[in-house]
Coordinates of C-alpha atoms and ligand atoms in Angstrom, one line a residue:
X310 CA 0.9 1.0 37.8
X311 CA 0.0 0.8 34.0
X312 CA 2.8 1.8 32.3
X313 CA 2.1 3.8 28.8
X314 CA 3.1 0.5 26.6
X315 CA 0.2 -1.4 28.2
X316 CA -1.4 2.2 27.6
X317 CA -1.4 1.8 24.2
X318 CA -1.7 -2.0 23.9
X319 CA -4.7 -1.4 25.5
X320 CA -6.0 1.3 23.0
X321 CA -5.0 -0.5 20.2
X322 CA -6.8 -3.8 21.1
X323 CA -9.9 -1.5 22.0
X324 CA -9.6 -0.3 18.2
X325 CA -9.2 -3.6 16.5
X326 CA -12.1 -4.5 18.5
X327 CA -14.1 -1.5 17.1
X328 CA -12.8 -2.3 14.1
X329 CA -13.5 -6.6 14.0
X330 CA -16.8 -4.8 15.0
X331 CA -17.5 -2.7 11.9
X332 CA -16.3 -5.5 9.9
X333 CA -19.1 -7.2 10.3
X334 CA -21.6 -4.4 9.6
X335 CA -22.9 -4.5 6.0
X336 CA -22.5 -1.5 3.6
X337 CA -26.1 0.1 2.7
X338 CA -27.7 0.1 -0.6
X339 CA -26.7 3.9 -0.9
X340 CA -23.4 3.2 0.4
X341 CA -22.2 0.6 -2.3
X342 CA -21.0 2.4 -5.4
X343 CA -20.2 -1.0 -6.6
X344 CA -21.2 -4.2 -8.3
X345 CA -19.9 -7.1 -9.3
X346 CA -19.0 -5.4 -12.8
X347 CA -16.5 -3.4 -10.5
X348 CA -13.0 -4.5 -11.1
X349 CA -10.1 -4.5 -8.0
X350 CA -6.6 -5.5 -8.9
X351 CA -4.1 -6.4 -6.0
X352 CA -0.2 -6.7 -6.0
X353 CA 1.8 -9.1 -4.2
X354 CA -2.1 -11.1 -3.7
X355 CA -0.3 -14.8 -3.4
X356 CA -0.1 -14.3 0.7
X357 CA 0.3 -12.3 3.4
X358 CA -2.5 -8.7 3.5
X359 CA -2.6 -8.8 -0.4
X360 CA -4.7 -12.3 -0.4
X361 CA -6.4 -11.4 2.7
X362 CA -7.6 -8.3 0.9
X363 CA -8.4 -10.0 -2.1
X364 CA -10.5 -12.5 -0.3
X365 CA -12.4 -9.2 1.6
X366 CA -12.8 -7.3 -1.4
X367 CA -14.5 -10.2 -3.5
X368 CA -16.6 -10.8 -0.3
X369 CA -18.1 -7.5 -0.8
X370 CA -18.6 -8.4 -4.2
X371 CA -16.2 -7.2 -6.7
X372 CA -14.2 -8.6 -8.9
X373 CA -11.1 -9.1 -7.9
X374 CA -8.0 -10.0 -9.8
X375 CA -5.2 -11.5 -7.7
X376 CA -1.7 -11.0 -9.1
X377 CA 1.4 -12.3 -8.3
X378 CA 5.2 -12.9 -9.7
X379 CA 5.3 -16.7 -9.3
X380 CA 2.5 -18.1 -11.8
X381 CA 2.0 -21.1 -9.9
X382 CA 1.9 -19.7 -6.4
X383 CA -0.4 -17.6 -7.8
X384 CA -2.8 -19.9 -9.4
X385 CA -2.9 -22.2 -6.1
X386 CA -4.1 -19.1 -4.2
X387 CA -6.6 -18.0 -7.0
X388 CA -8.0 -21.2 -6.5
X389 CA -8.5 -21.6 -3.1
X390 CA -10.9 -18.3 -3.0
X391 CA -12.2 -19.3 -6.2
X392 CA -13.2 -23.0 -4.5
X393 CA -15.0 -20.6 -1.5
X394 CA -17.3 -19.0 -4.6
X395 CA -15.1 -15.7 -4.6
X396 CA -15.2 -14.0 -7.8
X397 CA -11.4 -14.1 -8.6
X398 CA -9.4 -14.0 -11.9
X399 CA -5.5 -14.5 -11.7
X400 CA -2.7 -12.9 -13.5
X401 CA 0.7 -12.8 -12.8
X402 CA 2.4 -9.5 -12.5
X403 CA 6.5 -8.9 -11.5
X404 CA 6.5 -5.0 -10.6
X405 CA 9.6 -4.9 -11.2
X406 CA 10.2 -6.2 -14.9
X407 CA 8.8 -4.1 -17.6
X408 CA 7.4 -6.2 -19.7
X409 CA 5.2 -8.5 -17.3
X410 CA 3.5 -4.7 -16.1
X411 CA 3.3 -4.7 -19.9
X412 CA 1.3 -8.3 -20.8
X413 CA -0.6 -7.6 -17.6
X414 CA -2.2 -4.0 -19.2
X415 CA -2.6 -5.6 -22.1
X416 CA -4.9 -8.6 -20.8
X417 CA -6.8 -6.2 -18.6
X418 CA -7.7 -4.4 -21.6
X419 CA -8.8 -7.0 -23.8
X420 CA -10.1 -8.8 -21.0
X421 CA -11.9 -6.4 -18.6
X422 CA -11.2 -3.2 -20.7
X423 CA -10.5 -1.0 -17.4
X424 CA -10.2 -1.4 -13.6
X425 CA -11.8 0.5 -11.0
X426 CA -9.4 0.2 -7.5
X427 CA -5.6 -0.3 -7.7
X428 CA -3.9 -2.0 -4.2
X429 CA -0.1 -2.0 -4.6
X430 CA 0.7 -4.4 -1.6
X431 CA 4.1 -5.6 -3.2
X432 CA 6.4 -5.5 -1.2
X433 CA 9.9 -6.7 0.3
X434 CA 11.9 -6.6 3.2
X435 CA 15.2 -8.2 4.6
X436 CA 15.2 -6.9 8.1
X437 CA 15.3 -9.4 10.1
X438 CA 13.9 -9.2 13.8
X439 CA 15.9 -5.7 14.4
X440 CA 18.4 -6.1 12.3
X441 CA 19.3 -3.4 10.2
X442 CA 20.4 -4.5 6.9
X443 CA 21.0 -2.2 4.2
X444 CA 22.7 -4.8 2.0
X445 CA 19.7 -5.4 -0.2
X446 CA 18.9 -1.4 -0.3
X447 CA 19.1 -1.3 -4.5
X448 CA 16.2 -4.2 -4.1
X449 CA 14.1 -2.6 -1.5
X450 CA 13.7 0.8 -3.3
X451 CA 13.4 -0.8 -6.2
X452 CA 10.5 -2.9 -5.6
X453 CA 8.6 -1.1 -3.0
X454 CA 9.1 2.6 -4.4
X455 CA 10.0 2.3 -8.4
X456 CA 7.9 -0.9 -9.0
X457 CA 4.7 0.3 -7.2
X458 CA 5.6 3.9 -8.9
X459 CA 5.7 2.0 -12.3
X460 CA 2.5 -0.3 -12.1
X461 CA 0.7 3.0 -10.9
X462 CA 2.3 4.9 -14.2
X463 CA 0.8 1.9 -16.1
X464 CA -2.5 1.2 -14.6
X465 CA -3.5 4.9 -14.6
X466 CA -4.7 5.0 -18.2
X467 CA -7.0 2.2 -17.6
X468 CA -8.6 3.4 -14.5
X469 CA -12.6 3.9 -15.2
X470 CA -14.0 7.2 -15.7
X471 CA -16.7 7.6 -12.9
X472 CA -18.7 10.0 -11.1
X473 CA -17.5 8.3 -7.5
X474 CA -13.8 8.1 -8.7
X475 CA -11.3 5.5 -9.3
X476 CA -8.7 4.5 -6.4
X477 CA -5.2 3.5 -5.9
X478 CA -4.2 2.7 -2.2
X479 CA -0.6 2.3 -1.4
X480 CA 0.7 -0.4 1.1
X481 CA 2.9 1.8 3.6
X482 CA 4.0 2.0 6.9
X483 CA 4.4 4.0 10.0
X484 CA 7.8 3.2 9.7
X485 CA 8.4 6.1 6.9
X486 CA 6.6 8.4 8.9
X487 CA 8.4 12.0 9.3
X488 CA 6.5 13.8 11.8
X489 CA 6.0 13.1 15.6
X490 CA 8.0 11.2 18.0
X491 CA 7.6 8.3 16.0
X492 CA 9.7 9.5 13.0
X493 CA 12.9 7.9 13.0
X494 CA 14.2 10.2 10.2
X495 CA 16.7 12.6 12.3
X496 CA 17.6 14.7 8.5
X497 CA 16.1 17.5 8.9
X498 CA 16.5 18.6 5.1
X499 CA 15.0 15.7 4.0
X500 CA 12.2 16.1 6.3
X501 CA 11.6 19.6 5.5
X502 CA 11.8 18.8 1.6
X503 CA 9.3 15.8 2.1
X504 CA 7.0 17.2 4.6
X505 CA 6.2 20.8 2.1
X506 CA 3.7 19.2 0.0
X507 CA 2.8 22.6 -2.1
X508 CA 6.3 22.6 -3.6
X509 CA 7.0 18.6 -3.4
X510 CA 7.8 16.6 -6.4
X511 CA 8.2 13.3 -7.8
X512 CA 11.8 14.2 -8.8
X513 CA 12.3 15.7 -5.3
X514 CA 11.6 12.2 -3.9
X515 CA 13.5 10.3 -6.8
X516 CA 16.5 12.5 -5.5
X517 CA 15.9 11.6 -1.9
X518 CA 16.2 7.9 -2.7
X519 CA 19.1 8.1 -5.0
X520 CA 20.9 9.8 -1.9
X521 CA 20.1 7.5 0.2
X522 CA 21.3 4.9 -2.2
X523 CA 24.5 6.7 -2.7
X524 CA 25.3 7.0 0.9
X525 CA 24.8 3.6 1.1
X526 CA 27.3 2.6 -1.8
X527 CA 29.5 4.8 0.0
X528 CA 29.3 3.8 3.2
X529 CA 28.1 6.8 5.0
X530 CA 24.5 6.4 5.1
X531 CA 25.0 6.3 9.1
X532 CA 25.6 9.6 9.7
X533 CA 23.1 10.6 7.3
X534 CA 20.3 11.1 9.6
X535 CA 18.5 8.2 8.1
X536 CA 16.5 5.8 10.0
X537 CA 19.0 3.5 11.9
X538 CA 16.1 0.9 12.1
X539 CA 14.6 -1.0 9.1
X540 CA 16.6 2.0 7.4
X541 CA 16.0 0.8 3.7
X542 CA 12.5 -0.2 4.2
X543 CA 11.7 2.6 6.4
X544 CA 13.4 5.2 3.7
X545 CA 10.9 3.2 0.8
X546 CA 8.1 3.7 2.7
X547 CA 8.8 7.0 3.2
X548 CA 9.3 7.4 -0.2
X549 CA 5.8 6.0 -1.2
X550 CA 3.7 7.8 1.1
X551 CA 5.4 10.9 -0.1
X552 CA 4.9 10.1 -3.6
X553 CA 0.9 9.3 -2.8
X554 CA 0.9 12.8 -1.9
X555 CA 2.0 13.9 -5.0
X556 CA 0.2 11.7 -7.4
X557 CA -2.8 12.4 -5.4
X558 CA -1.9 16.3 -6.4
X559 CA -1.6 15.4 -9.6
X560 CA -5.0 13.1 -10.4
X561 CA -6.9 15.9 -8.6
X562 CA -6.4 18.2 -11.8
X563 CA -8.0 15.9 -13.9
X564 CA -12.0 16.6 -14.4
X565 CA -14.6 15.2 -13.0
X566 CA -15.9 12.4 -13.9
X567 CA -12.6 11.1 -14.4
X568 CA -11.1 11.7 -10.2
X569 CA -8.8 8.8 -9.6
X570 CA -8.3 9.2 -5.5
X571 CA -5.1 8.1 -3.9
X572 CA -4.0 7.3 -0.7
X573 CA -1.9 5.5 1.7
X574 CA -2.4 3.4 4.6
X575 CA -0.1 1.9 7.4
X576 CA -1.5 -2.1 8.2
X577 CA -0.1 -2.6 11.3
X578 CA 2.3 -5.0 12.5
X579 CA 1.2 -8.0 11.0
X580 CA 1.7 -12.0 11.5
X581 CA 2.7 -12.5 7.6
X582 CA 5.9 -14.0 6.0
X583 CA 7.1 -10.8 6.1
X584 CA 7.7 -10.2 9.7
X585 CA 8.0 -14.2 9.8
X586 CA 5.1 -13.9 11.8
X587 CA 6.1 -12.3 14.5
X588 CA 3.6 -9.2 14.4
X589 CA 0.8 -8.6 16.8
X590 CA -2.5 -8.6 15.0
X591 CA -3.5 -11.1 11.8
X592 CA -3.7 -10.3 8.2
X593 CA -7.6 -10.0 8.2
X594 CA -7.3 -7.4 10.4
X595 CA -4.0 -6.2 8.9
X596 CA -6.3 -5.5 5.3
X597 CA -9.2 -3.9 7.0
X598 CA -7.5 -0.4 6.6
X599 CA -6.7 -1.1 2.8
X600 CA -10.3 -2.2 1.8
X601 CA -12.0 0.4 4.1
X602 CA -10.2 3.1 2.0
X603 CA -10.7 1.3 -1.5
X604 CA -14.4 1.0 -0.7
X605 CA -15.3 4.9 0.6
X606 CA -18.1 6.0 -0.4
X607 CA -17.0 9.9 0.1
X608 CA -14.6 9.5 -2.4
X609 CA -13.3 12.5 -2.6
X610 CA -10.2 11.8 -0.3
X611 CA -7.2 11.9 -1.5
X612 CA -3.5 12.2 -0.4
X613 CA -3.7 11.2 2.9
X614 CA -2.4 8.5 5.1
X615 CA -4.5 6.2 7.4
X616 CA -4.1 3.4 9.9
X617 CA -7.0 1.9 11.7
X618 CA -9.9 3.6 9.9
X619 CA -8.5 6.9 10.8
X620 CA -6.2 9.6 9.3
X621 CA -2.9 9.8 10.7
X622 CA 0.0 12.3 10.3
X623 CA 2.6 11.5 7.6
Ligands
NDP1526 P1 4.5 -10.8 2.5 O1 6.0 -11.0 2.4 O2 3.7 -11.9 3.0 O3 3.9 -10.4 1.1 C1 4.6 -9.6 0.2 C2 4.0 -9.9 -1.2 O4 4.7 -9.0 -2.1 C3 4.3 -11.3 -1.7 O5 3.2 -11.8 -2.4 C4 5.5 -11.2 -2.6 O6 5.6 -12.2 -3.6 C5 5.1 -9.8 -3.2 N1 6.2 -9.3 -4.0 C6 7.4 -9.0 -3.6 N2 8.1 -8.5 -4.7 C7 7.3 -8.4 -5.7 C8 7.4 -8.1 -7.1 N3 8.6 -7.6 -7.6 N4 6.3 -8.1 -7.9 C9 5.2 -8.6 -7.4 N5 5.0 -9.0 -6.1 C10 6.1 -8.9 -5.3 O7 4.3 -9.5 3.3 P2 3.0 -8.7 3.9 O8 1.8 -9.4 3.5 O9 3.3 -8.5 5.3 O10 3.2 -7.3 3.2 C11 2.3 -6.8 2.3 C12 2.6 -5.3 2.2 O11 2.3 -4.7 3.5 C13 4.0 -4.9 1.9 O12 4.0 -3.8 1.1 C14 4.6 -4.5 3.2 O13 5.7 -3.7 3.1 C15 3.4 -3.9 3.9 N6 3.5 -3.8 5.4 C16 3.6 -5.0 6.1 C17 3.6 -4.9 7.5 C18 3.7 -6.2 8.3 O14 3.7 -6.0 9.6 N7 3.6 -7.4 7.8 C19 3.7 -3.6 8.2 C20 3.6 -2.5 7.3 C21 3.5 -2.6 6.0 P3 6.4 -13.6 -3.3 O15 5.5 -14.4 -2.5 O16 6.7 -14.1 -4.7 O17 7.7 -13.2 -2.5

């Protein structure tokens, strides 16, 4: 008897097949709202899905700028893409100290004067396996939701004005989900406050972290109905896809001509340092979902969450 695991294994490897599939078919004439003019920046691009969707995005034929906190990591992977005829420019970028968000604006302006797609794929985690730390909980908010909230901040004022839209797509994860039997968020309050999108706020999900972080301090984040699995990650996550929801709110007020769309996307479990490559499909296939959405040509989505090519529940 197939049990529903193998159930969905098998689905899933069927999609990734569709999807290895569509990969390889070419974008039309009409499709391609870009050139090589257009510019893509990418967090966290030294490894992991953030090179691999550098490398896909400069294949299509933007420009791509690959950013990363350690200069000389960075450099070595620049150049590797660069060597394969990728059209590649490296700067580094720490989202998490101010002034390196700073010197990276600046040198986008003078040298590129705006950018046209925005992939925060920073990220950190220090679960281990299933272990659930939440002794690095200060570092995991900060980076994944304050760091990609602050780049974002920064970035937005240099986001071309177009008729097809700039776009920011935001690294996530199923794990933040809070709907379906695949939440792990048992807090009902917080799931109700997260879930209304008409009356949620950025300061609504600045509050939700801060509790968590102060139940942590405290010690009684356990019976606070947060995710007992990859709880600090899970609660970041959570945190970012809410807060795509809002920015994307937000940016759709602004008039056409100058639409930035954002959205959010879930890469699977992935073979990268980050799972120390323990996940189940590879990074190419782990940055098909981020480029997919960065390169839409109906770009007027916005605020929603995907995995796979297709819209999922948040
Ligand atoms: P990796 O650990 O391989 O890559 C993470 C990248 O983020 C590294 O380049 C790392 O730099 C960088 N980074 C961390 N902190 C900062 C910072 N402060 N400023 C700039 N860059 C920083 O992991 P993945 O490629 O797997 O992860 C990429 C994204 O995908 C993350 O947001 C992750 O949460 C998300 N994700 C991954 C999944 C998976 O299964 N792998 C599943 C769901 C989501 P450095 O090399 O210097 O550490």
């Amino acid at each position: 008897m197939v049990g529903s695991k193998d159930k969905s294994k098998e689905k899933r490897d069927k999609r990734l097949q569709e999807i290895s599939l569509l990969r390889t078919i070419p974008y039309s004439d009409h499709q391609r709202w870009w050139t090589s003019e257009t510019v893509a920046v990418v967090t966290g691009a030294n490894r992991g899905i953030g090179f691999e969707m550098v490398r896909q995005l400069a294949g299509h034929g933007l420009t791509v700028i690959l950013t990363s906190r350690d200069e000389n990591v960075g450099v070595e992977a620049a150049k590797v893409l660069q060597e394969g005829g990728f059209n590649v420019d490296f700067h580094r970028l720490d989202i998490l100290d101010p002034s390196s968000i700073q010197d990276f604006c600046k040198w986008i302006k003078e040298k590129y004067g705006c950018i046209d797609v925005l992939i925060n794929n920073a990220g950190v985690n220090y679960n281990v396996g299933s272990d659930n730390s939440v002794e690095f909980s200060q570092m995991v908010i900060s980076t994944n939701y304050y760091g990609t909230k602050n780049i974002i901040r920064a970035m937005i004022p240099l986001m071309r004005h177009a008729c097809q839209g700039a776009r920011i797509v935001n690294v996530t994860s199923r794990l933040g989900r809070l709907k379906g039997r695949h939440s792990k968020l048992d807090n009902e309050a917080v799931r109700a406050k997260l879930m209304d999108v008409d009356s949620l706020t950025e300061e609504i999900v600045d509050k939700t972290v801060s509790e968590f972080l102060k139940q942590v301090e405290e010690g009684t984040w356990e019976s606070g109905g947060w995710p007992h699995s990859f709880t600090d990650y899970s609660v970041s996550k959570m945190a970012v896809n809410a807060y795509t929801r809002v920015l994307a709110k937000e940016l759709s007020e602004r008039p056409d001509g100058e639409k930035i769309y954002a959205n959010c996307f879930c890469p699977g479990w992935v073979k990268t340092a980050m799972t120390g490559y323990a996940g189940n499909i590879s990074a190419e296939d782990g940055a098909d979902t981020g480029v997919w959405l960065a390169l839409l040509p109906d770009q007027a989505i916005t605020g929603k969450f995907f995995a796979e090519r297709r819209e999922i529940n948040f």
